[in-house]
């Protein structure tokens, strides 16, 4: 019998859920319909409550994106974005291509999404870190982090494994353009008022 000192140490690890298991839990009623949760790295995480700065700025971002995208796409707030096998984040806004409106179309996969936006009031560190990694790994082509307190937008484009080919910051006085929709622009000033 091996001695206790010769046994390898074992750290307990969380049991990771797949996206399909996560959906099965919800379907079975184990997750409330109004639960603000998302699946990140196979773990169900509770999202922070939405405060007024987040709600106000999120409303402005929605308005400006709808205006900018026009008929070339559509903007969906608080939509889940399944990225099998381990991730289903719930971004604040997703911009889908107009073709996804067709009744016969299937749900677009992450690489087909035009833009994902997180409005960050209390989750900035998480949105810059783990969330950015999840979106890059899932193949999201463009990711904006709207920093409520910093009054700026961080733009990430070109997913590469767990990172991004391009990262930059846009501040008041600047204009953003959605990479997949040339001419679809948003003034940073309009987001913060």
mmCIF file of C-alpha atoms in Angstrom:
data_model
loop_
_atom_site.group_PDB
_atom_site.id
_atom_site.type_symbol
_atom_site.label_atom_id
_atom_site.label_comp_id
_atom_site.label_asym_id
_atom_site.label_seq_id
_atom_site.Cartn_x
_atom_site.Cartn_y
_atom_site.Cartn_z
ATOM 1 C CA UNK A 1 0.000 0.000 0.000
ATOM 2 C CA UNK A 2 1.528 3.372 -0.964
ATOM 3 C CA UNK A 3 2.338 5.761 1.809
ATOM 4 C CA UNK A 4 0.333 9.019 2.013
ATOM 5 C CA UNK A 5 3.413 11.000 1.004
ATOM 6 C CA UNK A 6 3.855 9.004 -2.222
ATOM 7 C CA UNK A 7 0.290 9.621 -3.442
ATOM 8 C CA UNK A 8 -0.103 12.430 -5.949
ATOM 9 C CA UNK A 9 -1.928 15.460 -4.617
ATOM 10 C CA UNK A 10 -5.337 15.981 -6.176
ATOM 11 C CA UNK A 11 -7.001 19.393 -6.245
ATOM 12 C CA UNK A 12 -10.772 19.254 -6.528
ATOM 13 C CA UNK A 13 -11.971 20.743 -9.787
ATOM 14 C CA UNK A 14 -15.424 21.885 -10.835
ATOM 15 C CA UNK A 15 -17.437 19.503 -12.966
ATOM 16 C CA UNK A 16 -17.769 21.221 -16.330
ATOM 17 C CA UNK A 17 -21.119 21.269 -18.102
ATOM 18 C CA UNK A 18 -21.469 21.187 -21.847
ATOM 19 C CA UNK A 19 -23.804 23.633 -23.573
ATOM 20 C CA UNK A 20 -26.213 20.752 -24.168
ATOM 21 C CA UNK A 21 -26.205 19.768 -20.453
ATOM 22 C CA UNK A 22 -26.748 23.441 -19.535
ATOM 23 C CA UNK A 23 -29.809 23.554 -21.811
ATOM 24 C CA UNK A 24 -31.075 20.284 -20.335
ATOM 25 C CA UNK A 25 -30.842 21.769 -16.821
ATOM 26 C CA UNK A 26 -32.851 24.782 -17.922
ATOM 27 C CA UNK A 27 -35.431 22.650 -19.738
ATOM 28 C CA UNK A 28 -35.840 20.463 -16.636
ATOM 29 C CA UNK A 29 -36.606 23.593 -14.592
ATOM 30 C CA UNK A 30 -33.368 23.646 -12.579
ATOM 31 C CA UNK A 31 -32.625 27.196 -13.728
ATOM 32 C CA UNK A 32 -35.234 29.924 -13.288
ATOM 33 C CA UNK A 33 -36.385 31.464 -16.545
ATOM 34 C CA UNK A 34 -35.427 34.908 -15.249
ATOM 35 C CA UNK A 35 -32.027 33.797 -13.921
ATOM 36 C CA UNK A 36 -29.213 36.087 -15.089
ATOM 37 C CA UNK A 37 -26.682 33.344 -15.746
ATOM 38 C CA UNK A 38 -24.281 32.306 -18.453
ATOM 39 C CA UNK A 39 -22.062 29.290 -19.112
ATOM 40 C CA UNK A 40 -18.359 30.137 -19.197
ATOM 41 C CA UNK A 41 -15.724 27.391 -19.434
ATOM 42 C CA UNK A 42 -18.403 24.860 -18.496
ATOM 43 C CA UNK A 43 -19.338 26.647 -15.258
ATOM 44 C CA UNK A 44 -22.652 28.430 -14.664
ATOM 45 C CA UNK A 45 -21.906 31.984 -13.549
ATOM 46 C CA UNK A 46 -24.393 34.443 -12.102
ATOM 47 C CA UNK A 47 -24.210 37.808 -13.829
ATOM 48 C CA UNK A 48 -24.146 41.089 -11.923
ATOM 49 C CA UNK A 49 -27.423 43.009 -11.618
ATOM 50 C CA UNK A 50 -27.900 45.765 -14.187
ATOM 51 C CA UNK A 51 -27.428 49.203 -12.638
ATOM 52 C CA UNK A 52 -28.749 52.465 -14.052
ATOM 53 C CA UNK A 53 -25.498 53.560 -15.784
ATOM 54 C CA UNK A 54 -25.393 50.156 -17.505
ATOM 55 C CA UNK A 55 -29.075 50.359 -18.498
ATOM 56 C CA UNK A 56 -28.868 53.957 -19.728
ATOM 57 C CA UNK A 57 -25.679 53.466 -21.732
ATOM 58 C CA UNK A 58 -26.867 50.061 -22.969
ATOM 59 C CA UNK A 59 -29.999 51.747 -24.305
ATOM 60 C CA UNK A 60 -27.913 54.341 -26.126
ATOM 61 C CA UNK A 61 -25.643 51.657 -27.609
ATOM 62 C CA UNK A 62 -28.708 49.734 -28.802
ATOM 63 C CA UNK A 63 -30.234 52.852 -30.393
ATOM 64 C CA UNK A 64 -26.997 53.791 -32.179
ATOM 65 C CA UNK A 65 -26.318 50.255 -33.427
ATOM 66 C CA UNK A 66 -29.861 49.870 -34.795
ATOM 67 C CA UNK A 67 -29.420 53.189 -36.617
ATOM 68 C CA UNK A 68 -25.966 52.234 -37.948
ATOM 69 C CA UNK A 69 -26.850 48.713 -39.060
ATOM 70 C CA UNK A 70 -30.121 49.598 -40.781
ATOM 71 C CA UNK A 71 -31.424 46.820 -43.022
ATOM 72 C CA UNK A 72 -28.034 45.076 -43.278
ATOM 73 C CA UNK A 73 -28.416 43.327 -39.933
ATOM 74 C CA UNK A 74 -30.376 43.321 -36.717
ATOM 75 C CA UNK A 75 -29.497 44.007 -33.099
ATOM 76 C CA UNK A 76 -30.609 41.665 -30.320
ATOM 77 C CA UNK A 77 -30.124 42.631 -26.663
ATOM 78 C CA UNK A 78 -29.279 40.021 -24.004
ATOM 79 C CA UNK A 79 -29.178 37.081 -26.382
ATOM 80 C CA UNK A 80 -27.264 33.944 -25.525
ATOM 81 C CA UNK A 81 -24.513 32.880 -27.893
ATOM 82 C CA UNK A 82 -23.867 29.105 -27.727
ATOM 83 C CA UNK A 83 -20.269 28.145 -28.467
ATOM 84 C CA UNK A 84 -19.977 24.405 -28.061
ATOM 85 C CA UNK A 85 -18.840 22.546 -26.149
ATOM 86 C CA UNK A 86 -18.307 24.660 -22.993
ATOM 87 C CA UNK A 87 -19.506 28.233 -23.473
ATOM 88 C CA UNK A 88 -22.780 30.091 -23.771
ATOM 89 C CA UNK A 89 -22.165 33.702 -22.806
ATOM 90 C CA UNK A 90 -25.021 36.181 -22.742
ATOM 91 C CA UNK A 91 -23.677 39.394 -24.254
ATOM 92 C CA UNK A 92 -25.505 42.677 -23.785
ATOM 93 C CA UNK A 93 -25.934 43.044 -27.560
ATOM 94 C CA UNK A 94 -25.416 40.829 -30.589
ATOM 95 C CA UNK A 95 -25.516 42.142 -34.152
ATOM 96 C CA UNK A 96 -26.614 39.397 -36.546
ATOM 97 C CA UNK A 97 -26.506 39.489 -40.351
ATOM 98 C CA UNK A 98 -29.848 40.316 -42.001
ATOM 99 C CA UNK A 99 -29.949 36.811 -43.500
ATOM 100 C CA UNK A 100 -30.530 35.404 -40.012
ATOM 101 C CA UNK A 101 -34.003 36.990 -40.067
ATOM 102 C CA UNK A 102 -35.134 34.500 -42.717
ATOM 103 C CA UNK A 103 -37.523 31.981 -41.198
ATOM 104 C CA UNK A 104 -35.637 29.060 -42.754
ATOM 105 C CA UNK A 105 -32.262 30.149 -41.390
ATOM 106 C CA UNK A 106 -30.628 28.420 -38.451
ATOM 107 C CA UNK A 107 -29.202 30.299 -35.492
ATOM 108 C CA UNK A 108 -25.937 31.889 -36.661
ATOM 109 C CA UNK A 109 -22.785 30.452 -35.129
ATOM 110 C CA UNK A 110 -20.385 32.782 -33.333
ATOM 111 C CA UNK A 111 -18.099 33.359 -36.381
ATOM 112 C CA UNK A 112 -21.155 34.454 -38.422
ATOM 113 C CA UNK A 113 -22.177 37.116 -35.897
ATOM 114 C CA UNK A 114 -21.199 40.622 -37.030
ATOM 115 C CA UNK A 115 -20.508 42.126 -33.590
ATOM 116 C CA UNK A 116 -20.792 41.295 -29.889
ATOM 117 C CA UNK A 117 -21.026 44.108 -27.313
ATOM 118 C CA UNK A 118 -20.625 44.054 -23.536
ATOM 119 C CA UNK A 119 -21.623 47.169 -21.574
ATOM 120 C CA UNK A 120 -19.327 47.152 -18.549
ATOM 121 C CA UNK A 121 -20.315 48.877 -15.355
ATOM 122 C CA UNK A 122 -19.027 46.434 -12.715
ATOM 123 C CA UNK A 123 -17.720 43.618 -14.940
ATOM 124 C CA UNK A 124 -14.892 45.378 -16.795
ATOM 125 C CA UNK A 125 -12.092 43.106 -15.576
ATOM 126 C CA UNK A 126 -14.112 39.983 -16.429
ATOM 127 C CA UNK A 127 -15.153 41.367 -19.846
ATOM 128 C CA UNK A 128 -11.526 42.210 -20.699
ATOM 129 C CA UNK A 129 -10.228 38.871 -19.452
ATOM 130 C CA UNK A 130 -12.215 35.642 -19.453
ATOM 131 C CA UNK A 131 -15.056 36.958 -21.590
ATOM 132 C CA UNK A 132 -12.672 38.295 -24.261
ATOM 133 C CA UNK A 133 -10.919 34.909 -24.292
ATOM 134 C CA UNK A 134 -14.228 33.063 -24.697
ATOM 135 C CA UNK A 135 -15.283 35.285 -27.605
ATOM 136 C CA UNK A 136 -11.901 34.937 -29.342
ATOM 137 C CA UNK A 137 -11.860 31.172 -28.837
ATOM 138 C CA UNK A 138 -15.431 30.989 -30.222
ATOM 139 C CA UNK A 139 -14.430 32.867 -33.376
ATOM 140 C CA UNK A 140 -16.438 36.067 -32.785
ATOM 141 C CA UNK A 141 -15.021 38.421 -35.404
ATOM 142 C CA UNK A 142 -15.506 41.706 -33.508
ATOM 143 C CA UNK A 143 -16.028 42.465 -29.818
ATOM 144 C CA UNK A 144 -16.679 45.865 -28.204
ATOM 145 C CA UNK A 145 -16.441 46.575 -24.492
ATOM 146 C CA UNK A 146 -18.308 49.773 -23.623
ATOM 147 C CA UNK A 147 -16.604 51.028 -20.447
ATOM 148 C CA UNK A 148 -19.262 53.063 -18.583
ATOM 149 C CA UNK A 149 -16.904 54.628 -16.033
ATOM 150 C CA UNK A 150 -14.021 55.213 -18.447
ATOM 151 C CA UNK A 151 -16.320 56.622 -21.151
ATOM 152 C CA UNK A 152 -14.519 54.676 -23.853
ATOM 153 C CA UNK A 153 -15.003 51.659 -26.088
ATOM 154 C CA UNK A 154 -12.424 48.899 -26.371
ATOM 155 C CA UNK A 155 -12.505 47.210 -29.770
ATOM 156 C CA UNK A 156 -11.145 43.752 -30.449
ATOM 157 C CA UNK A 157 -11.019 42.258 -33.945
ATOM 158 C CA UNK A 158 -9.591 39.179 -35.616
ATOM 159 C CA UNK A 159 -9.851 36.279 -33.178
ATOM 160 C CA UNK A 160 -6.671 34.225 -32.852
ATOM 161 C CA UNK A 161 -6.958 31.262 -30.544
ATOM 162 C CA UNK A 162 -7.474 32.797 -27.112
ATOM 163 C CA UNK A 163 -6.545 36.350 -28.180
ATOM 164 C CA UNK A 164 -7.113 39.040 -30.757
ATOM 165 C CA UNK A 165 -5.144 40.275 -33.786
ATOM 166 C CA UNK A 166 -6.213 43.892 -33.181
ATOM 167 C CA UNK A 167 -7.096 45.741 -29.991
ATOM 168 C CA UNK A 168 -7.674 49.473 -29.774
ATOM 169 C CA UNK A 169 -9.570 52.059 -27.738
ATOM 170 C CA UNK A 170 -12.033 54.677 -29.027
ATOM 171 C CA UNK A 171 -12.757 57.753 -26.910
ATOM 172 C CA UNK A 172 -15.296 60.602 -27.106
ATOM 173 C CA UNK A 173 -14.808 62.565 -30.319
ATOM 174 C CA UNK A 174 -14.060 59.392 -32.288
ATOM 175 C CA UNK A 175 -16.237 57.291 -34.590
ATOM 176 C CA UNK A 176 -16.456 53.497 -34.604
ATOM 177 C CA UNK A 177 -17.156 51.393 -37.675
ATOM 178 C CA UNK A 178 -18.409 47.810 -37.573
ATOM 179 C CA UNK A 179 -15.729 45.897 -39.472
ATOM 180 C CA UNK A 180 -18.159 43.512 -41.217
ATOM 181 C CA UNK A 181 -20.435 46.403 -42.283
ATOM 182 C CA UNK A 182 -18.406 49.146 -43.964
ATOM 183 C CA UNK A 183 -20.140 52.495 -43.477
ATOM 184 C CA UNK A 184 -22.010 51.336 -40.338
ATOM 185 C CA UNK A 185 -20.654 53.916 -37.910
ATOM 186 C CA UNK A 186 -21.321 54.943 -34.326
ATOM 187 C CA UNK A 187 -20.103 58.146 -32.669
ATOM 188 C CA UNK A 188 -18.619 57.433 -29.244
ATOM 189 C CA UNK A 189 -20.119 60.718 -27.947
ATOM 190 C CA UNK A 190 -23.638 59.383 -28.666
ATOM 191 C CA UNK A 191 -23.043 56.390 -26.391
ATOM 192 C CA UNK A 192 -22.239 58.379 -23.266
ATOM 193 C CA UNK A 193 -24.302 61.543 -23.741
#
